Each structure stands twice: as C-alpha cells, then as structure tokens.
PDB file of C-alpha atoms in Angstrom:
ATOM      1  CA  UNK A 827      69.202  -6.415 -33.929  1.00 77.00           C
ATOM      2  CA  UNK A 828      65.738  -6.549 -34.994  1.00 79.00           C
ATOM      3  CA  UNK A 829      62.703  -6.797 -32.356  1.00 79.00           C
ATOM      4  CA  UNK A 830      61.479 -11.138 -32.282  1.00 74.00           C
ATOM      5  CA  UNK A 831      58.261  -9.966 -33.649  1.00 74.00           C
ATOM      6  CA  UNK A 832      58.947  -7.943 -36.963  1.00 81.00           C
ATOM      7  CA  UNK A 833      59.618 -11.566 -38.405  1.00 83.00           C
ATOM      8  CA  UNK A 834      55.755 -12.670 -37.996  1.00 86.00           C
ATOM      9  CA  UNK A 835      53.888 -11.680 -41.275  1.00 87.00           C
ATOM     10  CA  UNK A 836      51.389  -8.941 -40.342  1.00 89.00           C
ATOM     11  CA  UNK A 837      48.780 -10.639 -41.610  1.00 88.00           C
ATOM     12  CA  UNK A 838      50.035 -13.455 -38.505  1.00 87.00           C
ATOM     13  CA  UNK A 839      50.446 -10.711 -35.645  1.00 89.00           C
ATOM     14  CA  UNK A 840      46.980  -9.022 -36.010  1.00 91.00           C
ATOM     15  CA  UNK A 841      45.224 -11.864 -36.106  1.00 90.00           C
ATOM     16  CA  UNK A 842      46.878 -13.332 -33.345  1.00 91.00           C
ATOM     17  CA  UNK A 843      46.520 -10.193 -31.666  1.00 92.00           C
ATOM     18  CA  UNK A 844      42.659 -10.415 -32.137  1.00 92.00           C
ATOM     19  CA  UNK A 845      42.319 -13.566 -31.129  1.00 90.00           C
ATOM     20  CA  UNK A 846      43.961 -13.086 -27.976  1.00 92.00           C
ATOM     21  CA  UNK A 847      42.193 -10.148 -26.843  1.00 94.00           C
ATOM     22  CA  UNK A 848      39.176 -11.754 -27.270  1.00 92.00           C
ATOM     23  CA  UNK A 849      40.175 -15.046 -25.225  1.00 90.00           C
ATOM     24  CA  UNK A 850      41.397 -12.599 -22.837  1.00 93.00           C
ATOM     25  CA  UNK A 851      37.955 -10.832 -22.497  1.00 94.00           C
ATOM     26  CA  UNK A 852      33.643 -11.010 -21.960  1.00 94.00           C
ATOM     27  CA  UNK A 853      33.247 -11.580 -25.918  1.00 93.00           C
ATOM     28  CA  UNK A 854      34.688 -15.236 -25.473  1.00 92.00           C
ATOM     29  CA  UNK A 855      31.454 -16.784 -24.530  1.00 93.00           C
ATOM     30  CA  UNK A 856      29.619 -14.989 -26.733  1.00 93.00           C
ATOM     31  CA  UNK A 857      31.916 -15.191 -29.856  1.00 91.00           C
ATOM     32  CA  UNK A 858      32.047 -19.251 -28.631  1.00 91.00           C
ATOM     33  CA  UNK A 859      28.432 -19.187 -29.047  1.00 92.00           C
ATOM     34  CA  UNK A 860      28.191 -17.851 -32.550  1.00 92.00           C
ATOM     35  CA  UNK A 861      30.197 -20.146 -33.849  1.00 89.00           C
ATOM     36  CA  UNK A 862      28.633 -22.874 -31.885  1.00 89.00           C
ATOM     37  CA  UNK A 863      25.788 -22.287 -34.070  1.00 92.00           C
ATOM     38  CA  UNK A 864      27.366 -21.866 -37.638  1.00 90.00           C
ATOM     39  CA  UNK A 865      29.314 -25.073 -36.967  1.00 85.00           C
ATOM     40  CA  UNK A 866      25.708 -26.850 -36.137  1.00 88.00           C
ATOM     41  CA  UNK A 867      23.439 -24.972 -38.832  1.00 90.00           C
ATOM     42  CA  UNK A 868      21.393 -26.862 -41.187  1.00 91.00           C
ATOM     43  CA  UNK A 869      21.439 -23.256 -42.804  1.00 93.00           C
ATOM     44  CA  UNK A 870      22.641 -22.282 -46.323  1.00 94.00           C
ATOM     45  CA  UNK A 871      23.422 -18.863 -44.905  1.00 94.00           C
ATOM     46  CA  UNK A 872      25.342 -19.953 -41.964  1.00 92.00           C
ATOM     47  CA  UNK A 873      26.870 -23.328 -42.506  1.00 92.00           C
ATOM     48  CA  UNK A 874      30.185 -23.833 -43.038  1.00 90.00           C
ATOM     49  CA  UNK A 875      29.760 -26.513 -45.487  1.00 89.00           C
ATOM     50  CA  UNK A 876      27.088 -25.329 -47.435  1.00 93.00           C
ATOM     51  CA  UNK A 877      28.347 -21.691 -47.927  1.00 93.00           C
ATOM     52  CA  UNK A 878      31.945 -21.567 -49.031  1.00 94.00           C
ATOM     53  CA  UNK A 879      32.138 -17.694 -48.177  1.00 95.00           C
ATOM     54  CA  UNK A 880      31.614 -18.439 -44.980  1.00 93.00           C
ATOM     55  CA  UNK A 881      33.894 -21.993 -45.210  1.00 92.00           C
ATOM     56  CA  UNK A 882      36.691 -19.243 -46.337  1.00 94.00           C
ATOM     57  CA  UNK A 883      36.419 -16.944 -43.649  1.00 92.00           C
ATOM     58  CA  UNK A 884      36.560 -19.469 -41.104  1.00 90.00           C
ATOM     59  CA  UNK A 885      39.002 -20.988 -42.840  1.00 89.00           C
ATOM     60  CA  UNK A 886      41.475 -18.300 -43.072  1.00 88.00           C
ATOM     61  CA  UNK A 887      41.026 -16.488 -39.944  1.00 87.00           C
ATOM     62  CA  UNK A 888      40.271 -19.434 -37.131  1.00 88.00           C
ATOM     63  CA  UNK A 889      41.425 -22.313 -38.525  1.00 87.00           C
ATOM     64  CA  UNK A 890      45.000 -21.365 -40.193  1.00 88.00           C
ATOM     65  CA  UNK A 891      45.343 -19.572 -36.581  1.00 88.00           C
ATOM     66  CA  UNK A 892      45.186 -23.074 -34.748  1.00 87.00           C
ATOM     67  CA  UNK A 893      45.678 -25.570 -37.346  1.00 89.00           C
ATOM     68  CA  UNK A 894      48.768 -26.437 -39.672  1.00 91.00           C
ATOM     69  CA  UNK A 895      46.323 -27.561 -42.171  1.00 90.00           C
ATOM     70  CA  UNK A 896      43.960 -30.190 -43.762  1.00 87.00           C
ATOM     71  CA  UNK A 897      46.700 -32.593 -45.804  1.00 89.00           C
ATOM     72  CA  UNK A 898      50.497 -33.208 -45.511  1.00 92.00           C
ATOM     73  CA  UNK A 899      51.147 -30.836 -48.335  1.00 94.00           C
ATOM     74  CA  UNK A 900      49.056 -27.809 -46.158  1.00 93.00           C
ATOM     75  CA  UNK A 901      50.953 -29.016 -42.871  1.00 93.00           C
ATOM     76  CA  UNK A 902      54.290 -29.146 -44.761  1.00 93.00           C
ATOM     77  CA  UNK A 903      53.941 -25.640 -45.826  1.00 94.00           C
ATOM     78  CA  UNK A 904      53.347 -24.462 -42.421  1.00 92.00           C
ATOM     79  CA  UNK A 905      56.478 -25.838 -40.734  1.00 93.00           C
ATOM     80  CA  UNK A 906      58.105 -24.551 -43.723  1.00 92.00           C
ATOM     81  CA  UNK A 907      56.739 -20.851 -42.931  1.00 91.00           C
ATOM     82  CA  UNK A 908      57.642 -21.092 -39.039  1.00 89.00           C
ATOM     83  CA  UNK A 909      61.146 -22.367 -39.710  1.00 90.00           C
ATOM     84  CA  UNK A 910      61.329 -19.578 -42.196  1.00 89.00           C
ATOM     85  CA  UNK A 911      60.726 -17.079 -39.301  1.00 87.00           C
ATOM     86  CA  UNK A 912      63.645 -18.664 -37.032  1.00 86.00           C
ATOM     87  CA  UNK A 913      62.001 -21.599 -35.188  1.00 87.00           C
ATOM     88  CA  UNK A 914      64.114 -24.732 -34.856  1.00 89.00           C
ATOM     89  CA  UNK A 915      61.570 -27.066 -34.525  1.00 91.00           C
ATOM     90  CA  UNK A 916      57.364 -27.775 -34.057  1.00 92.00           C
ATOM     91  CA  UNK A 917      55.101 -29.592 -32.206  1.00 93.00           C
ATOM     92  CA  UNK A 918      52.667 -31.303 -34.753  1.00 93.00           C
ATOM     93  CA  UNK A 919      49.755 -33.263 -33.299  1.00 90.00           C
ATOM     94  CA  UNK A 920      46.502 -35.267 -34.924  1.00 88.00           C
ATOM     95  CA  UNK A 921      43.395 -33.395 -34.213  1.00 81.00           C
ATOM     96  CA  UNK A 922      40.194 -33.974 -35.780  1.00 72.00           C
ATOM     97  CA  UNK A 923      36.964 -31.634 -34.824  1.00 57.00           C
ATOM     98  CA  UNK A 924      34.966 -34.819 -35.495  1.00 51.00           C
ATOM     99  CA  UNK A 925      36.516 -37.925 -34.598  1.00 46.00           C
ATOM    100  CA  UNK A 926      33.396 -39.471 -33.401  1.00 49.00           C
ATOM    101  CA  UNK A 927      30.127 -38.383 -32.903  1.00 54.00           C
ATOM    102  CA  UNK A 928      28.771 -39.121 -29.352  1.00 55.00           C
ATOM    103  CA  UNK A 929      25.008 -38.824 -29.886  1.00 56.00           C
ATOM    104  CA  UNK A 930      25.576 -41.544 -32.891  1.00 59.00           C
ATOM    105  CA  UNK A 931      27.468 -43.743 -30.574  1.00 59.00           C
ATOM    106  CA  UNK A 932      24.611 -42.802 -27.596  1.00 61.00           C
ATOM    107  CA  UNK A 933      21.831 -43.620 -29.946  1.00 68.00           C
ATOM    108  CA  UNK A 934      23.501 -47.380 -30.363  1.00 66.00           C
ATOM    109  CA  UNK A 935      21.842 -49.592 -27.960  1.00 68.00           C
ATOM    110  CA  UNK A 936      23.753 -52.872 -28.301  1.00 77.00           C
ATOM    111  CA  UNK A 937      27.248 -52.981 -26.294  1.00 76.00           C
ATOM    112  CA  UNK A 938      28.980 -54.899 -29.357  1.00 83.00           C
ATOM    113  CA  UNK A 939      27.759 -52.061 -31.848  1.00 80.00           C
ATOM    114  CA  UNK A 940      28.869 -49.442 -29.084  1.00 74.00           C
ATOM    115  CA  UNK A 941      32.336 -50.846 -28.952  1.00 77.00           C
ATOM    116  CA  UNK A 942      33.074 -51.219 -32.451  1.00 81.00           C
ATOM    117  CA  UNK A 943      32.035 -47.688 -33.076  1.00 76.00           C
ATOM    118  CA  UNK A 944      34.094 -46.324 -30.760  1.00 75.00           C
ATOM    119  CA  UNK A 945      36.927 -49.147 -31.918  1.00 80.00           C
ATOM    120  CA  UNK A 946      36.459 -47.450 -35.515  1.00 81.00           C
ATOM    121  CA  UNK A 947      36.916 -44.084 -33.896  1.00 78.00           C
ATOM    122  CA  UNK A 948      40.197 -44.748 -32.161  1.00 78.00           C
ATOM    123  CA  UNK A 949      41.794 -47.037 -35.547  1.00 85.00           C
ATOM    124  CA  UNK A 950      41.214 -43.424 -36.932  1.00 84.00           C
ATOM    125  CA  UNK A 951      42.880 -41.859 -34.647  1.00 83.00           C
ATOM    126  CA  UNK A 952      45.549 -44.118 -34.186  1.00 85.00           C
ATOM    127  CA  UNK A 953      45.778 -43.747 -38.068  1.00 89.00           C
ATOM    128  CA  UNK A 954      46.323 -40.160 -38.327  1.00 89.00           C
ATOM    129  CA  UNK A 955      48.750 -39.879 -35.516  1.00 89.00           C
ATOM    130  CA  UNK A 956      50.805 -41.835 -36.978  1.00 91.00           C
ATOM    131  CA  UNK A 957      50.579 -40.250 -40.736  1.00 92.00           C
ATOM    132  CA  UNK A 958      51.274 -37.072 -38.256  1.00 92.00           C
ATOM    133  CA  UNK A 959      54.715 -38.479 -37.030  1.00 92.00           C
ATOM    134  CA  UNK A 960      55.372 -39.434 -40.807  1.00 92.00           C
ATOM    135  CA  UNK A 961      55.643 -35.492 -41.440  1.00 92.00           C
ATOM    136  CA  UNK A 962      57.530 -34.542 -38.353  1.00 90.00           C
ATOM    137  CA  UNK A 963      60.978 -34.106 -39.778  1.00 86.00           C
ATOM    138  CA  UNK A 964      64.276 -33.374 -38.155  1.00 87.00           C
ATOM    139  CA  UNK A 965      64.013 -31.179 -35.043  1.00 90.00           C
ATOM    140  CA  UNK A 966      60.028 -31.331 -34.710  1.00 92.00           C
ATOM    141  CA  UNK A 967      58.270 -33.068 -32.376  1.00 93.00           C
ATOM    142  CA  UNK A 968      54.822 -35.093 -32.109  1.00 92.00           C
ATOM    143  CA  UNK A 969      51.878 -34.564 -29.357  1.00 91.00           C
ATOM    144  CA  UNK A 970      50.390 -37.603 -28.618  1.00 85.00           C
ATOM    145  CA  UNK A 971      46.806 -36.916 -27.114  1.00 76.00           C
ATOM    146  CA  UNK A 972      45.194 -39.605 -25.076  1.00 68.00           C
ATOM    147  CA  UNK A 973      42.468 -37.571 -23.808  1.00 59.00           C
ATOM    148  CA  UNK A 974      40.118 -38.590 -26.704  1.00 55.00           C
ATOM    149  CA  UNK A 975      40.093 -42.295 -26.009  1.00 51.00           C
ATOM    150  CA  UNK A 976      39.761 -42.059 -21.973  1.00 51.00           C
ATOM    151  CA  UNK A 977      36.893 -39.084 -22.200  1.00 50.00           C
ATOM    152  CA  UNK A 978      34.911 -41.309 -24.655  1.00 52.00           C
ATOM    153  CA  UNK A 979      35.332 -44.529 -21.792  1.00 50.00           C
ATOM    154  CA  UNK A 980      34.531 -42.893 -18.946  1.00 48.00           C
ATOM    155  CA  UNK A 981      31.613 -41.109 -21.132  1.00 47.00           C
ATOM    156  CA  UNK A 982      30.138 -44.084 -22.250  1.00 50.00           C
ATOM    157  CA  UNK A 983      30.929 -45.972 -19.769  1.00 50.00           C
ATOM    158  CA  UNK A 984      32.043 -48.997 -22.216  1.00 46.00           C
ATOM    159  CA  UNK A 985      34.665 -51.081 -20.690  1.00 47.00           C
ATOM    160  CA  UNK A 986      37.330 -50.835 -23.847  1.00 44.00           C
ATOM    161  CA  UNK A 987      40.359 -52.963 -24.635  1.00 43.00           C
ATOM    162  CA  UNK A 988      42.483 -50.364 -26.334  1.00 43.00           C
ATOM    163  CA  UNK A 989      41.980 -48.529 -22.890  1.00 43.00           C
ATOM    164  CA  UNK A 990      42.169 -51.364 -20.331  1.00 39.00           C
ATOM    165  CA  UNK A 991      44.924 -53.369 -22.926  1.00 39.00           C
ATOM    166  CA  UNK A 992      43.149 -56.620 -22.965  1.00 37.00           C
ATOM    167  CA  UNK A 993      43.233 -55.997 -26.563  1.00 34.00           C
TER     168      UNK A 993
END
C-alpha cells in the first residue's frame, strides 16, 4: 500500500515541513518578530495591506498553512481537498486575527462605552461561530473557543454579562 504521506500535495508537505522546523528551532522568535512588524507597518514596502506582493506571499505560505480560508466558498474548498486526501472529517473553528482591538477598547474611558465595545466584539464572534457551524457538514466537527471572551474580562477588568450570564 502506499506510504500516508504520498497523498499530501508537495506543495502541502514542504511547507509544512518548513514550518515545523522552524517552530521546532532558535529562528521562531526571530521569524515571530519579523512578521510582528510587517503585520504592524504603516509601510508601503512591508505592509500586508498596502503591498499585495507581500499580501500574496503571506497569504499563500502562512495563512493557507493555518487557515481554511477567508469566506465559506475558500473554507468549503479546503474540507473538500482534505477529504480528497482520505480524512473523514475536520475540525473547523471561527478565528479572527482582529476581533477587537485592545488599545481602542483601553483608550475608552467610560465603563458603558467599554462594555459595549467589547459587547460588539463578542456579537461578532458569536456571529461567525455560528456561520462556522453552518459549513460543518456531515462528519466535521466545530471548535468552540471561549478563550477570547474570558482573556478580554479578566484584561479589562469589566465585569461582563455574556461572561457572568446576567445577560
């Protein structure tokens, strides 16, 4: 029979390969670092969103390593392509590298404004966990991630409703 691995695309295997040596080794912190600061530039060269070479090439190494994609056709696709290499079933779950941003939320000195900020924040979440279990078919499953709405409580220290359920 053949070997598990001569399934993955090769395209798949060397840049998981990559990306787990480098997890694995010193260049993690540093490599962290550097992309730290594209993610943050105000720069034309560097940004992300300002220079679509570099959108691409974070796009298609990074992000299509760790994420099924940016819509439900994207995400679709994906679970497509792993059930096409012989999985029965995947774990789909909302993530959003910008839910809220804490320094807006910090810079908000009333409680009221604080809360519905943060209220806004979780409805979004909420939101797109739940378009997330609208594309988990047959055989796939959903991970639910409370972390999000706890960190940002105990961070703020905001006594919450959706947290404390006296909502």
């Amino acid at each position: 029979s053949p070997a598990p691995l001569s399934a993955l695309p090769t395209r798949t295997f060397l840049r998981s390969l990559l990306f787990t040596s480098v997890m694995a080794s010193p260049l993690l912190k540093p490599c962290l670092s550097v992309l730290k600061f594209m993610v943050d530039s105000n720069s034309m060269l560097f940004s992300p969103a300002k220079n679509p070479v570099v959108n691409y090439l974070l796009r298609r190494t990074i992000y299509d390593h760790f994420c099924a994609g940016i819509n439900e056709r994207e995400v679709r696709n994906t679970v497509q392509e792993m059930k096409s290499l012989g999985f029965k079933g995947v774990i789909l779950g909302y993530a959003r590298e910008s839910i809220a941003k804490v320094e807006d939320v910090d810079r908000i000195q009333s409680a009221e404004e604080k809360q519905e900020a943060l209220d806004r924040a979780v409805e979004e979440w909420r939101v797109g966990t739940l378009r997330t279990l609208g594309m988990c078919g047959r055989g796939n499953y959903l991970a639910v991630k409370y972390v999000f709405s706890f960190f940002i409580t105990y961070w703020m220290g905001v006594e919450s409703k959706w947290v404390t359920g006296l909502g």
